[in-house]
Coordinates of C-alpha atoms and ligand atoms in Angstrom, one line a residue:
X9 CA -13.5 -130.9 -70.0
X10 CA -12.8 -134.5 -69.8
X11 CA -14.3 -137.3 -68.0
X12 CA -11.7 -137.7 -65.6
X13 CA -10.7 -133.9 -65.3
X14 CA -14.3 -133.7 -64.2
X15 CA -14.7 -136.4 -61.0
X16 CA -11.6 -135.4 -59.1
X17 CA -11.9 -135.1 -55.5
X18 CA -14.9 -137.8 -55.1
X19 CA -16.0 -138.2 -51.7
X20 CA -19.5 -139.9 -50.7
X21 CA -21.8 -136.8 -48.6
X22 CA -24.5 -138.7 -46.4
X23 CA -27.6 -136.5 -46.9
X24 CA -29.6 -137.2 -43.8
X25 CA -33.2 -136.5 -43.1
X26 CA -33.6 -133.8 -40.6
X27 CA -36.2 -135.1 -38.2
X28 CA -39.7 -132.9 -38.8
X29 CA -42.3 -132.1 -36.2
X30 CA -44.4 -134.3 -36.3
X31 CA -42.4 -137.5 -35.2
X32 CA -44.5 -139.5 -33.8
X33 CA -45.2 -143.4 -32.9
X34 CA -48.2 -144.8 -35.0
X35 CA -47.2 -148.8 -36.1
X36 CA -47.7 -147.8 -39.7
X37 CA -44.7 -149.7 -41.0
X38 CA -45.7 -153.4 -42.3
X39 CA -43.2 -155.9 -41.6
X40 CA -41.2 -153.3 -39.2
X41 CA -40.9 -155.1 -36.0
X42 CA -40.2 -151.8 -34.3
X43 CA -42.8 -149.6 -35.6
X44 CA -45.2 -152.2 -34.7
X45 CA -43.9 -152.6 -31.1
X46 CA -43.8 -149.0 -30.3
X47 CA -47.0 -148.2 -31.5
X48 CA -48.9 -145.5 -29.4
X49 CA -45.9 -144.6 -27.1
X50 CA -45.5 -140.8 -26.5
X51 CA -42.4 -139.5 -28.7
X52 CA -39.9 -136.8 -28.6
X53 CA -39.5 -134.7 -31.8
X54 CA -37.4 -132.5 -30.3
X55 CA -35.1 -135.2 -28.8
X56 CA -35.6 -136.9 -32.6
X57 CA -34.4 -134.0 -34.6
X58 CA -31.8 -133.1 -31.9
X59 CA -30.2 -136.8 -32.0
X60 CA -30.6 -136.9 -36.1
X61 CA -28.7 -133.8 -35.8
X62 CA -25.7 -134.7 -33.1
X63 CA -25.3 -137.8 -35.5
X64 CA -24.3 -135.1 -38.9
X65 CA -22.5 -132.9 -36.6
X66 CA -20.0 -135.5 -35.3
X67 CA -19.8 -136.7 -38.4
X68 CA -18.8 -133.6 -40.2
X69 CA -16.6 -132.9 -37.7
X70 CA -14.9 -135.9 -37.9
X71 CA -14.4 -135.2 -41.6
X72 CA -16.9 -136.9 -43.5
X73 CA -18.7 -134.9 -45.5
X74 CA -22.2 -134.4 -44.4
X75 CA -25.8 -133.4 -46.2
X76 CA -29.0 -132.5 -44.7
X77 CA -32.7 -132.9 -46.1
X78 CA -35.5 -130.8 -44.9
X79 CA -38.4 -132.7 -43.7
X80 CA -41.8 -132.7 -45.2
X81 CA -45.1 -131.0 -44.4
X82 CA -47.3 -132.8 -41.9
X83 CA -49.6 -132.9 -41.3
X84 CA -50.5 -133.2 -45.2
X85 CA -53.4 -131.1 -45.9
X86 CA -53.3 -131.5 -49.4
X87 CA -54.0 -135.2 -49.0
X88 CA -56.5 -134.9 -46.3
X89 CA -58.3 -132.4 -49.0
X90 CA -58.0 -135.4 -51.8
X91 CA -59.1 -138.2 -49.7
X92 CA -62.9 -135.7 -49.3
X93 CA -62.2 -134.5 -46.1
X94 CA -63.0 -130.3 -46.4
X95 CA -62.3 -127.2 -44.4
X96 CA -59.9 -125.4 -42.3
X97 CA -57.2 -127.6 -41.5
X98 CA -58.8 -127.8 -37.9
X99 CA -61.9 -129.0 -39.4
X100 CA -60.4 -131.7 -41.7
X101 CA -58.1 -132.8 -38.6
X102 CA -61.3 -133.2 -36.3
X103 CA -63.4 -135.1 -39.1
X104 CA -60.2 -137.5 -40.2
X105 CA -59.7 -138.1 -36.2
X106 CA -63.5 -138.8 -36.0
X107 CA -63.9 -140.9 -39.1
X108 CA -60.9 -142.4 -39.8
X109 CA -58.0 -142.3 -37.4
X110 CA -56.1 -144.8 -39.9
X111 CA -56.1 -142.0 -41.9
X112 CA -55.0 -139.0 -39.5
X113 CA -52.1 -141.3 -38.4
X114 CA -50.7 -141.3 -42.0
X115 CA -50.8 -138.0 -43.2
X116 CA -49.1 -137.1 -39.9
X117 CA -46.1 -138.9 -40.5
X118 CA -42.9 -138.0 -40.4
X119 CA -41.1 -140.7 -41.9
X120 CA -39.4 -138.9 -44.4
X121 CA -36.7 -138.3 -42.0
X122 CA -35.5 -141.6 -43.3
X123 CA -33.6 -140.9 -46.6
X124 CA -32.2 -143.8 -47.4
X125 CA -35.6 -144.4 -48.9
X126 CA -35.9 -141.0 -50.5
X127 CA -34.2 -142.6 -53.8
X128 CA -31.9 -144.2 -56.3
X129 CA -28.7 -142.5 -56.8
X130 CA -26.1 -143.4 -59.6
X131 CA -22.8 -141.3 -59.4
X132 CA -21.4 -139.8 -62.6
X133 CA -18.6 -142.2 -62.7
X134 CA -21.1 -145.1 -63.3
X135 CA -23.8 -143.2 -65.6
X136 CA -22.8 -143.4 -69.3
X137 CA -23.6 -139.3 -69.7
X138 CA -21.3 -139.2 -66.5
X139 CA -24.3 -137.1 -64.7
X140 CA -25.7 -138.3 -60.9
X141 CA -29.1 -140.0 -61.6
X142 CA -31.9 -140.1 -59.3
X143 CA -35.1 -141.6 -58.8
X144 CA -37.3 -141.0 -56.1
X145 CA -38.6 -144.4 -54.8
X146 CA -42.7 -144.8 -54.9
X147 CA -43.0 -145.7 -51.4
X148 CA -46.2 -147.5 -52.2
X149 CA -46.4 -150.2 -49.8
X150 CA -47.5 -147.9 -46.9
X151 CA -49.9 -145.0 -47.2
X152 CA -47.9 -143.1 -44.9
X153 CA -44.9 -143.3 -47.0
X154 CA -46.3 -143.0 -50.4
X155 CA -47.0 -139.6 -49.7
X156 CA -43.3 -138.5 -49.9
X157 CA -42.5 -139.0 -53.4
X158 CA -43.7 -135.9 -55.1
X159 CA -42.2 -133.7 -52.5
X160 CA -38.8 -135.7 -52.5
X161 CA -38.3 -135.1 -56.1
X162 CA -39.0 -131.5 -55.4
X163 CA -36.3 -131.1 -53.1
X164 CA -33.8 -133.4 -54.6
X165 CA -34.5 -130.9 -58.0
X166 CA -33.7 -128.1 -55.9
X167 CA -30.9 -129.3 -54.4
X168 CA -29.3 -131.0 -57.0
X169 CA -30.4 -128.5 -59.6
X170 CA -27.8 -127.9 -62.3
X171 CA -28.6 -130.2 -65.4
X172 CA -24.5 -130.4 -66.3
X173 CA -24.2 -132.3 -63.2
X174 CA -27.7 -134.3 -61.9
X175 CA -30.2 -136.3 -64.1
X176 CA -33.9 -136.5 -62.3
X177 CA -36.0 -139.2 -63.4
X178 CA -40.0 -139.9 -62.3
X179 CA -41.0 -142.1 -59.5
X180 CA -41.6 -145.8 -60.6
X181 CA -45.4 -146.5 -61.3
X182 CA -47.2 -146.4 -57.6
X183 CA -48.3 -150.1 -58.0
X184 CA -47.1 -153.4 -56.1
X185 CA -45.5 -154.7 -59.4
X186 CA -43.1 -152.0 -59.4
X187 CA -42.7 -151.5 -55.3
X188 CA -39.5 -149.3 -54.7
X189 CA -37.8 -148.6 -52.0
X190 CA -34.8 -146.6 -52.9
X191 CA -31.7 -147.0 -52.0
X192 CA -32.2 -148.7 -48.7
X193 CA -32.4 -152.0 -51.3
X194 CA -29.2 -150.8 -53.2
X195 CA -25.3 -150.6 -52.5
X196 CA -22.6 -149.7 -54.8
X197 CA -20.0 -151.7 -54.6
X198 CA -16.5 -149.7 -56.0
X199 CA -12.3 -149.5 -55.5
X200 CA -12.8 -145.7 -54.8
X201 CA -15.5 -143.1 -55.2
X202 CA -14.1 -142.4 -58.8
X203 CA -13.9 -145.6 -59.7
X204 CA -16.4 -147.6 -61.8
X205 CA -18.5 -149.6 -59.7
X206 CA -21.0 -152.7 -59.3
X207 CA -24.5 -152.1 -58.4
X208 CA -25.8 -154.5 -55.9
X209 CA -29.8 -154.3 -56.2
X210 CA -31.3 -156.7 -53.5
X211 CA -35.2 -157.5 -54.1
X212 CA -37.6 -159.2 -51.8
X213 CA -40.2 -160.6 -54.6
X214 CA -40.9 -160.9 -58.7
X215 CA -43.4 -159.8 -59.9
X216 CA -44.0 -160.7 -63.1
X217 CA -41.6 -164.1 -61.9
X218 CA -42.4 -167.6 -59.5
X219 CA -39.5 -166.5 -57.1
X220 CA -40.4 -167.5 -53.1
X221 CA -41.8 -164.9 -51.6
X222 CA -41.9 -164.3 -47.9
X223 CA -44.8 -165.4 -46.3
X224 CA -45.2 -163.5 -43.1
X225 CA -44.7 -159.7 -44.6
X226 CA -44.8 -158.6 -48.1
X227 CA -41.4 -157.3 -49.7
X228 CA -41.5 -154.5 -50.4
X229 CA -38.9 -154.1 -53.0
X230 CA -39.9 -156.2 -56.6
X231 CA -37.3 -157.3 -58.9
X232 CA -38.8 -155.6 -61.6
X233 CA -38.8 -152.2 -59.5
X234 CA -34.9 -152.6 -59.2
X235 CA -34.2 -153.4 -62.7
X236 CA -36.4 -150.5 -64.3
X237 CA -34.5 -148.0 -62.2
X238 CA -31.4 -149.4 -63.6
X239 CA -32.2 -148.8 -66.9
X240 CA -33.2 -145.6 -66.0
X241 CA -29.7 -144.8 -65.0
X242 CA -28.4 -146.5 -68.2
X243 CA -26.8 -149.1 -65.9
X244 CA -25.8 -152.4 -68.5
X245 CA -26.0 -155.8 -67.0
X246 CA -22.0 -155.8 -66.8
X247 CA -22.4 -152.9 -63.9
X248 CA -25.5 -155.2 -62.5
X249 CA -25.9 -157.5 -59.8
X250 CA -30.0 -158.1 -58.6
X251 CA -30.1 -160.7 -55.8
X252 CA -33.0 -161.8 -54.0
X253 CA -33.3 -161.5 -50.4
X254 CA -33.6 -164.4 -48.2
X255 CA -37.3 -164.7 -47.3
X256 CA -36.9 -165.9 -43.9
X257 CA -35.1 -162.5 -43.4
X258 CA -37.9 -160.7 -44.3
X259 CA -40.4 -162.3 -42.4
X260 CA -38.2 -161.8 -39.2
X261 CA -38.6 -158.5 -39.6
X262 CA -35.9 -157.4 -42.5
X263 CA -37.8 -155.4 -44.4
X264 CA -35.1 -153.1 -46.6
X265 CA -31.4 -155.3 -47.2
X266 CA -29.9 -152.1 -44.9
X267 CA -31.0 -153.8 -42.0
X268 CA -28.9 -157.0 -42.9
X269 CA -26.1 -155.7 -45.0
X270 CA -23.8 -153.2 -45.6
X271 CA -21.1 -152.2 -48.1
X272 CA -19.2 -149.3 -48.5
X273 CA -16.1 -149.2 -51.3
X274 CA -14.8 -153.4 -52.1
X275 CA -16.3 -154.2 -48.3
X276 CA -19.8 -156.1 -48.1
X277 CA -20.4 -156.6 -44.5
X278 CA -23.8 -158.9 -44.4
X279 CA -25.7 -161.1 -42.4
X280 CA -25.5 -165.3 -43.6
X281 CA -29.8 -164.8 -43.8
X282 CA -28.8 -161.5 -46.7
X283 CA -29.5 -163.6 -49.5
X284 CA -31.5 -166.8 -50.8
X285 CA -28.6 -167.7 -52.4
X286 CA -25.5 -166.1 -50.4
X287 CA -22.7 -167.6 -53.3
X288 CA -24.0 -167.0 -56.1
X289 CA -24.7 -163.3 -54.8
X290 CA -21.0 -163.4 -54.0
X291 CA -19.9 -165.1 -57.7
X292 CA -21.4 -162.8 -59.4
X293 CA -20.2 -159.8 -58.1
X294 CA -16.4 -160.8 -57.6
X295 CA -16.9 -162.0 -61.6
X296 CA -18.5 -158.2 -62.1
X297 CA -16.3 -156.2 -60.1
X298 CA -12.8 -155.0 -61.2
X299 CA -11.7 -154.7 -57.7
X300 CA -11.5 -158.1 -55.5
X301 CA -15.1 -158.3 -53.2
X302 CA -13.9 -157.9 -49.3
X303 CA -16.9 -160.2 -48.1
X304 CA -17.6 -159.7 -44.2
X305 CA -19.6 -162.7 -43.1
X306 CA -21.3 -162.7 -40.1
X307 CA -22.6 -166.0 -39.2
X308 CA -26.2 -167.2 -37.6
X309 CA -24.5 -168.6 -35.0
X310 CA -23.0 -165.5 -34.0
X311 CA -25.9 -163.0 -34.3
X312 CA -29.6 -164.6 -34.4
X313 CA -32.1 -162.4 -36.9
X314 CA -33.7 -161.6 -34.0
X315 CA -30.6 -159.9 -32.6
X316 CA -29.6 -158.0 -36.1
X317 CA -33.3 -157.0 -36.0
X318 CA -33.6 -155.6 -32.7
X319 CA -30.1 -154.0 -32.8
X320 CA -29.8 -152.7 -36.6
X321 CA -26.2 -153.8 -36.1
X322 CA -26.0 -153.8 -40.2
X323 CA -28.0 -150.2 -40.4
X324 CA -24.7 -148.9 -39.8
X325 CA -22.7 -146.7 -41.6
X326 CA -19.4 -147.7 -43.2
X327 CA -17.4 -144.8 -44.0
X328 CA -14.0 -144.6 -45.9
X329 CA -11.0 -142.8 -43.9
X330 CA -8.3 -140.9 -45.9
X331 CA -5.7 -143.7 -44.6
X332 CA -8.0 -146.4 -46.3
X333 CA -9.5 -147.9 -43.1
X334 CA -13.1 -147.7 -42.5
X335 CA -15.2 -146.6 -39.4
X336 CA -18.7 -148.3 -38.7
X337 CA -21.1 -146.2 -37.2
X338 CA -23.6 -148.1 -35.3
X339 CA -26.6 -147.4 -33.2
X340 CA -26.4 -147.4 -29.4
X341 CA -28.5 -150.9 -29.3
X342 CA -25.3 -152.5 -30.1
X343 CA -23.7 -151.7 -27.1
X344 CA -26.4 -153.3 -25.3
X345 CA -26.5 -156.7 -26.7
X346 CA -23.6 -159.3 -25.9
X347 CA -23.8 -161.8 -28.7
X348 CA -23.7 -158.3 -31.2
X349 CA -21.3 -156.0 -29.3
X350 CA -18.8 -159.1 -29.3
X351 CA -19.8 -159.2 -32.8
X352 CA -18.4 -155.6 -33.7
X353 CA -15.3 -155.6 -31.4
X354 CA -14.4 -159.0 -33.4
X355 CA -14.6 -157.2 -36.5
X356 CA -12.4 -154.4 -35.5
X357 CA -9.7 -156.9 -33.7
X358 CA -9.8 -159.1 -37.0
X359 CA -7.5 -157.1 -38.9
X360 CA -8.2 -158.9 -41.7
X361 CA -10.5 -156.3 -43.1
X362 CA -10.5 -152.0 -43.2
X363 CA -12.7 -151.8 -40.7
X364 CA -10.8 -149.9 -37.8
X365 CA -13.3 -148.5 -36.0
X366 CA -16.8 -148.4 -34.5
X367 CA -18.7 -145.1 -33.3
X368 CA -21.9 -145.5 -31.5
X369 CA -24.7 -143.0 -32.2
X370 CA -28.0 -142.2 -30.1
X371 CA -30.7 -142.4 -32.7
X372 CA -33.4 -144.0 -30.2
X373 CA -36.2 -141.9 -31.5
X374 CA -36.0 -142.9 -34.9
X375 CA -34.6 -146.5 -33.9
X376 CA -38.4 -146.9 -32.2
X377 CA -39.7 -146.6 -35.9
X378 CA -37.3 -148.9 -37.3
X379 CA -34.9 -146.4 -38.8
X380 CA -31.0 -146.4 -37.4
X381 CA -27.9 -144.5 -38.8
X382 CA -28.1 -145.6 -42.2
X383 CA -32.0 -145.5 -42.7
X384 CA -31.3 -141.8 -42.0
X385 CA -29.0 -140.8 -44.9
X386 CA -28.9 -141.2 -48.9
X387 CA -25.1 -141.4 -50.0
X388 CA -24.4 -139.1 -52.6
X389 CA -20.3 -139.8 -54.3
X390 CA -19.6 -136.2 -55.7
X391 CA -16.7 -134.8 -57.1
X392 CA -15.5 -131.6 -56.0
X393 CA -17.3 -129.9 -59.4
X394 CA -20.6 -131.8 -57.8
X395 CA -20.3 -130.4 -55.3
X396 CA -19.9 -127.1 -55.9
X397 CA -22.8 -127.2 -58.3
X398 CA -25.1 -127.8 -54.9
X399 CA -28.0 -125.6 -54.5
X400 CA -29.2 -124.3 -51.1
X401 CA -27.4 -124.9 -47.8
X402 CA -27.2 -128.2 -47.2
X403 CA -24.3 -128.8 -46.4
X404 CA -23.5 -129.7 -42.7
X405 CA -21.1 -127.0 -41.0
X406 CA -20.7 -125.6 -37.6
X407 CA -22.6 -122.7 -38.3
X408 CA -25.4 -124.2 -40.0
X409 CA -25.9 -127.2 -37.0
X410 CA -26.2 -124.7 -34.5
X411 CA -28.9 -122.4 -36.3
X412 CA -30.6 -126.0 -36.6
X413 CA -30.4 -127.2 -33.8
X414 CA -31.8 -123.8 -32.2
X415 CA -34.4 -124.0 -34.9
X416 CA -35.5 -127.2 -33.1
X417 CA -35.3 -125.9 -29.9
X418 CA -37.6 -122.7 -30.3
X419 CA -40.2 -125.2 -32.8
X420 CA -40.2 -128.5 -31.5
X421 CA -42.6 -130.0 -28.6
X422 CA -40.9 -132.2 -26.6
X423 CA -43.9 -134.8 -26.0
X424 CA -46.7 -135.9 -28.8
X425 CA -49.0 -138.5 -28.2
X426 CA -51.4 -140.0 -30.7
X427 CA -54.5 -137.5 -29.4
X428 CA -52.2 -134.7 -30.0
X429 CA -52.2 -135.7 -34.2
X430 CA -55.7 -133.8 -34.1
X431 CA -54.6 -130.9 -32.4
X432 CA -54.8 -127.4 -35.3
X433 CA -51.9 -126.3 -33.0
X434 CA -49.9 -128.6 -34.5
X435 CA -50.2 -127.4 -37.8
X436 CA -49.2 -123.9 -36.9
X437 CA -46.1 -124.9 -35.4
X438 CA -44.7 -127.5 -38.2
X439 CA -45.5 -125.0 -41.0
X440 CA -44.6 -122.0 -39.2
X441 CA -40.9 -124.0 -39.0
X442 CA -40.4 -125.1 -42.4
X443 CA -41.5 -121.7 -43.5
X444 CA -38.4 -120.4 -41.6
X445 CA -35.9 -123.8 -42.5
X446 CA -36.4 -122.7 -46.1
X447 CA -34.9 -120.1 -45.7
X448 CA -31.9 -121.3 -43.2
X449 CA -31.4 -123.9 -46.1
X450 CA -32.1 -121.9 -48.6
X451 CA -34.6 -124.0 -50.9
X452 CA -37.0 -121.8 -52.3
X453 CA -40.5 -123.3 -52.7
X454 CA -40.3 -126.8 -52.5
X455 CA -43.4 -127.6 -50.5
X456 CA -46.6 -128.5 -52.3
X457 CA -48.6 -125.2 -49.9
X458 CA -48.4 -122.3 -48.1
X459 CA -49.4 -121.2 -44.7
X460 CA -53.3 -120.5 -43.6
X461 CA -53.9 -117.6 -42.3
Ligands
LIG505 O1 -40.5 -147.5 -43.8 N1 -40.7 -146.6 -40.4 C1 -39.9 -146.7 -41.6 C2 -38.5 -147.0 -41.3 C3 -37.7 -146.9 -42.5 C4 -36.3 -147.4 -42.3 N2 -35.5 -147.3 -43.4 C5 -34.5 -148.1 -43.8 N3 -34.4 -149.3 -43.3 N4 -33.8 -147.7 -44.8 C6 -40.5 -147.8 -42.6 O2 -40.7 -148.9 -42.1 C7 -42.7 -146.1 -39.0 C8 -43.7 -145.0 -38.9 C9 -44.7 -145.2 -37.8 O3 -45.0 -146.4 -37.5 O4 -45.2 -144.2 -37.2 C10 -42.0 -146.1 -40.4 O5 -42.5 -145.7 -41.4

């Protein structure tokens, strides 16, 4: 079969995290303004998960098509075991909460509901062995989040299983030089789907380089990160655009480029503070991209950093509509905040751009954490063969978001507060649920262990 016989039909699927049971509010997240401010509030999971999964169904029903990613086992035993605590899981619970609560708030996490960090992900149209590459980001600037790696390429392998189609590589080296936060720091820039595109990789810091750094918060995304995992992908510097991001962004509390930019097909809708250097950024990918950039600008003066921080106005979603308009999806802060609301209706009465639309999500649970609409999905492009090479259930339907949302409803508590992280209970109930979403999603055995009894 051909190359282009092959990638007919290419759509993007937004594989979102599904929310797991142990959502909870611990500040874990450095330089995340929200995590920090809701630290030690009482959460919802089931409210969380329920939200995450209103969000894919309205989604799906409104045509775009829609992924979902089972959560990840917390707490996480395993790494309780490896840091020396011993035990039943009740006994390793009590001595973590006892002597180091630092620790019990980590490995209770469950912040792998926000895929967009999961990984890397080059289409086929853009790889030179036309296969989808991934990478599953290190996560190592948080202890909390580092812990998701091994278990992400797991699922992404058994998911995205058939070698014709999907290329798996390893996780970056755990170490600051190569600090990776997957795609969250990435956006493909394209005509279409099919089309070849440019791959914007935005870094906050060099490593090995004299770039500024921010001096507030540490980036977490190095240069060096971004440009190994485009080699990985066999990405050439003509496909290539790696632009640093502005360090008085990060320090305000921009810690991935999602929560100041985002582009979707020619469109680049970002924030004046993106980039340290805003035209070059631009130069270089009009001189790179086949199709003319459609820069959205939106100016200081307009929305403060303090604003696009505290309403993740640019953690939207920008999805393409079959009549070649666009529809933003944006969390229900906007609507709350003059200067950005005015903002998005602006946008939408420009007509100078594809954007035609704005839908507001409720994603409040995860928005507490620092993770809107777009820190909840990885974009996959697929072509219809892709697609149909999928493994498992994943894909969103009716059917399959009611059994999960009653899943939810018959596992979920509706109220955890730090002291309950301790509670043996709690492990019962998350691993008694993924035990039964393996098999509504039909994964086999993609967590690292099994059930005590
Ligand atoms: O890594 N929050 C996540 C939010 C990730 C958002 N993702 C994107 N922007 N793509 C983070 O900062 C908070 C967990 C806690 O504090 O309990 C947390 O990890």
């Amino acid at each position: 079969m051909t190359r282009q016989a092959q990638k007919t039909n290419v759509c993007e699927v937004n594989f979102d995290g599904l929310v797991g049971p142990t959502h909870n509010y611990s500040g874990l997240a450095a330089g995340n303004v929200a995590s920090k401010r809701h630290a030690g509030l009482v959460s919802n999971p089931r409210e969380a998960a329920l939200q995450g999964l209103e969000k894919m169904h309205a989604l799906s029903r409104a045509g775009y098509a829609q992924g979902v990613l089972p959560p990840q086992q917390r707490p996480d035993l395993e790494t309780l075991r490896t840091l020396g605590f011993s035990g039943s899981a009740g006994d390793m619970l009590a001595q973590a909460a006892s002597q180091s609560p630092a620790i019990l708030r980590a490995v209770c996490s469950a912040s792998s509901m926000w895929t967009a960090n999961a990984a890397t992900v080059t289409p086929g149209a853009d790889a030179p062995d036309d296969r989808v590459h991934f990478t599953p980001a290190n996560l190592q600037s948080g202890l909390h989040r580092c812990l998701e790696p091994a278990t992400t390429g797991r699922i992404l392998q058994a998911i995205f299983s058939d070698p014709r189609y999907f290329a798996h590589h390893a996780p970056l080296p755990a170490t600051p030089a190569f600090s990776d936060e997957g795609a969250a720091n990435h956006t493909r820039l394209c005509a279409g789907y099919a089309e070849p595109g440019v791959h914007l990789f935005v870094y906050g810091r060099e490593a090995f380089g004299n770039a500024p750094a921010p001096r507030r918060f540490t980036a977490r995304q190095t240069r060096e990160a971004s440009e190994a995992i485009a080699r990985q992908h066999g990405l050439t510097d003509a496909q290539t655009v790696f632009a640093r991001q502005h360090p008085d962004a990060i320090d305000a509390g921009v810690f991935h480029n999602d929560v100041i930019a985002v582009g979707n097909g020619p469109v680049l809708l970002y924030h004046e503070m993106a980039f340290a250097d805003e035209q070059g950024t631009l130069a270089e990918l009009r001189e790179k991209m086949p199709e003319p950039l459609i820069p959205i600008r939106v100016p200081l003066e307009a929305v403060s950093l303090e604003d696009a921080v505290a309403t993740y106005l640019f953690n939207s979603q920008l999805l393409s509509n079959p009549d070649g308009s666009m529809t933003l999806v944006v969390p229900g802060e906007c609507e709350h905040n003059e200067p950005v609301w005015r903002t998005l209706q602006d946008l939408v009465l420009a007509g100078h751009n594809p954007i035609g639309e704005i839908i507001v999500k409720d994603v409040k649970q995860s928005m507490q954490n620092g993770g809107g609409p777009a820190c909840l999905r990885l974009r996959v492009a697929l072509s219809e063969a892709e697609r149909a090479a999928l493994a498992g259930r994943v894909l969103m339907t009716d059917t399959l978001y009611h059994e999960l949302t009653g899943w939810v409803k018959r596992h979920y508590r509706e109220r955890l507060a730090p002291e309950d992280l301790a509670d043996p209970l709690l492990v019962e109930e998350s691993l008694a649920a993924l035990d039964e979403l393996t098999g509504i999603l039909q994964l086999g055995a993609v967590y690292p262990f099994q059930r005590e009894t």
